[in-house]
mmCIF file of C-alpha atoms in Angstrom:
data_model
loop_
_atom_site.group_PDB
_atom_site.id
_atom_site.type_symbol
_atom_site.label_atom_id
_atom_site.label_comp_id
_atom_site.label_asym_id
_atom_site.label_seq_id
_atom_site.Cartn_x
_atom_site.Cartn_y
_atom_site.Cartn_z
ATOM 1 C CA UNK E 1 -0.098 -0.042 0.037
ATOM 2 C CA UNK E 2 1.035 3.331 -0.908
ATOM 3 C CA UNK E 3 1.170 6.064 1.653
ATOM 4 C CA UNK E 4 -1.927 8.036 0.242
ATOM 5 C CA UNK E 5 -3.924 4.676 0.195
ATOM 6 C CA UNK E 6 -2.564 3.703 3.776
ATOM 7 C CA UNK E 7 -3.710 7.860 4.740
ATOM 8 C CA UNK E 8 -7.230 7.217 2.920
ATOM 9 C CA UNK E 9 -7.787 3.585 4.729
ATOM 10 C CA UNK E 10 -7.162 5.272 8.055
ATOM 11 C CA UNK E 11 -9.008 8.228 7.366
ATOM 12 C CA UNK E 12 -12.187 5.976 6.439
ATOM 13 C CA UNK E 13 -11.517 3.904 9.794
ATOM 14 C CA UNK E 14 -11.392 7.266 11.936
ATOM 15 C CA UNK E 15 -14.612 8.887 10.089
ATOM 16 C CA UNK E 16 -16.352 5.166 11.078
ATOM 17 C CA UNK E 17 -15.265 5.451 14.691
ATOM 18 C CA UNK E 18 -16.165 8.817 15.055
ATOM 19 C CA UNK E 19 -19.675 8.642 13.106
ATOM 20 C CA UNK E 20 -21.033 7.663 16.621
ATOM 21 C CA UNK E 21 -19.217 9.993 18.919
ATOM 22 C CA UNK E 22 -20.752 12.987 16.330
ATOM 23 C CA UNK E 23 -24.249 11.782 16.537
ATOM 24 C CA UNK E 24 -24.180 11.508 20.331
ATOM 25 C CA UNK E 25 -22.788 15.330 20.071
ATOM 26 C CA UNK E 26 -25.548 16.465 17.620
ATOM 27 C CA UNK E 27 -27.962 14.990 20.175
ATOM 28 C CA UNK E 28 -26.521 16.743 22.712
ATOM 29 C CA UNK E 29 -26.509 20.251 20.970
ATOM 30 C CA UNK E 30 -30.238 19.596 20.454
ATOM 31 C CA UNK E 31 -30.987 18.702 24.088
ATOM 32 C CA UNK E 32 -28.756 22.098 25.199
ATOM 33 C CA UNK E 33 -30.622 24.205 22.579
ATOM 34 C CA UNK E 34 -34.151 23.136 24.113
ATOM 35 C CA UNK E 35 -32.630 23.548 27.857
ATOM 36 C CA UNK E 36 -31.489 26.999 26.386
ATOM 37 C CA UNK E 37 -35.356 27.559 25.389
ATOM 38 C CA UNK E 38 -36.915 26.326 28.477
ATOM 39 C CA UNK E 39 -34.393 28.195 30.466
ATOM 40 C CA UNK E 40 -35.752 31.446 28.556
ATOM 41 C CA UNK E 41 -38.999 30.687 29.219
ATOM 42 C CA UNK E 42 -38.660 30.091 32.762
ATOM 43 C CA UNK E 43 -36.522 33.117 33.264
ATOM 44 C CA UNK E 44 -39.369 35.332 31.596
ATOM 45 C CA UNK E 45 -41.991 33.741 33.746
ATOM 46 C CA UNK E 46 -39.777 34.356 36.754
ATOM 47 C CA UNK E 47 -39.431 38.462 35.711
ATOM 48 C CA UNK E 48 -43.400 38.525 35.107
ATOM 49 C CA UNK E 49 -44.096 36.924 38.699
ATOM 50 C CA UNK E 50 -41.489 38.887 40.564
ATOM 51 C CA UNK E 51 -43.214 42.030 38.511
ATOM 52 C CA UNK E 52 -46.775 40.906 39.854
ATOM 53 C CA UNK E 53 -45.505 40.662 43.232
ATOM 54 C CA UNK E 54 -44.160 44.036 43.325
ATOM 55 C CA UNK E 55 -47.260 45.486 42.145
ATOM 56 C CA UNK E 56 -49.403 43.318 44.623
ATOM 57 C CA UNK E 57 -47.308 45.049 47.092
ATOM 58 C CA UNK E 58 -47.444 48.488 45.894
ATOM 59 C CA UNK E 59 -51.532 47.976 45.994
ATOM 60 C CA UNK E 60 -51.638 46.392 49.240
ATOM 61 C CA UNK E 61 -49.569 49.436 50.847
ATOM 62 C CA UNK E 62 -52.188 51.831 49.021
ATOM 63 C CA UNK E 63 -55.221 49.770 50.410
ATOM 64 C CA UNK E 64 -53.700 49.723 53.435
ATOM 65 C CA UNK E 65 -53.101 53.729 53.513
ATOM 66 C CA UNK E 66 -56.608 54.426 52.194
ATOM 67 C CA UNK E 67 -58.098 52.018 54.866
ATOM 68 C CA UNK E 68 -56.006 54.014 57.482
ATOM 69 C CA UNK E 69 -57.234 57.368 56.283
ATOM 70 C CA UNK E 70 -60.612 56.284 56.250
ATOM 71 C CA UNK E 71 -60.587 55.304 59.952
ATOM 72 C CA UNK E 72 -58.690 58.401 60.671
ATOM 73 C CA UNK E 73 -61.343 60.273 59.439
ATOM 74 C CA UNK E 74 -64.321 58.119 60.995
ATOM 75 C CA UNK E 75 -62.711 58.523 64.452
ATOM 76 C CA UNK E 76 -62.261 62.174 63.788
ATOM 77 C CA UNK E 77 -65.752 62.447 62.813
ATOM 78 C CA UNK E 78 -66.984 60.296 65.856
ATOM 79 C CA UNK E 79 -64.878 62.539 68.166
ATOM 80 C CA UNK E 80 -66.489 65.382 66.852
ATOM 81 C CA UNK E 81 -69.969 64.314 67.318
ATOM 82 C CA UNK E 82 -69.218 63.089 70.683
ATOM 83 C CA UNK E 83 -69.907 59.706 70.094
ATOM 84 C CA UNK E 84 -66.200 58.602 70.714
ATOM 85 C CA UNK E 85 -64.310 59.957 73.541
ATOM 86 C CA UNK E 86 -61.331 61.998 72.123
ATOM 87 C CA UNK E 87 -57.692 60.081 72.301
ATOM 88 C CA UNK E 88 -55.466 61.252 74.995
#
């Protein structure tokens, strides 16, 4: 066998041996792509959830402030009418 033929034979054997490895690498790449997409989706959902929580906290604080204002007004009116004794 000449060098060229020997090289071609070795190349063919290597290609044959490496083919299953290339297939596995391709499968791993596909799975990685799927995982990246799932990670992006999960990240967006987490961002949306974080925003929803912040909005709920703001709304709750506002509702509590409004309730406190209403209570203060009610107490002031009841004290003014003599129904409720004035606080010390």
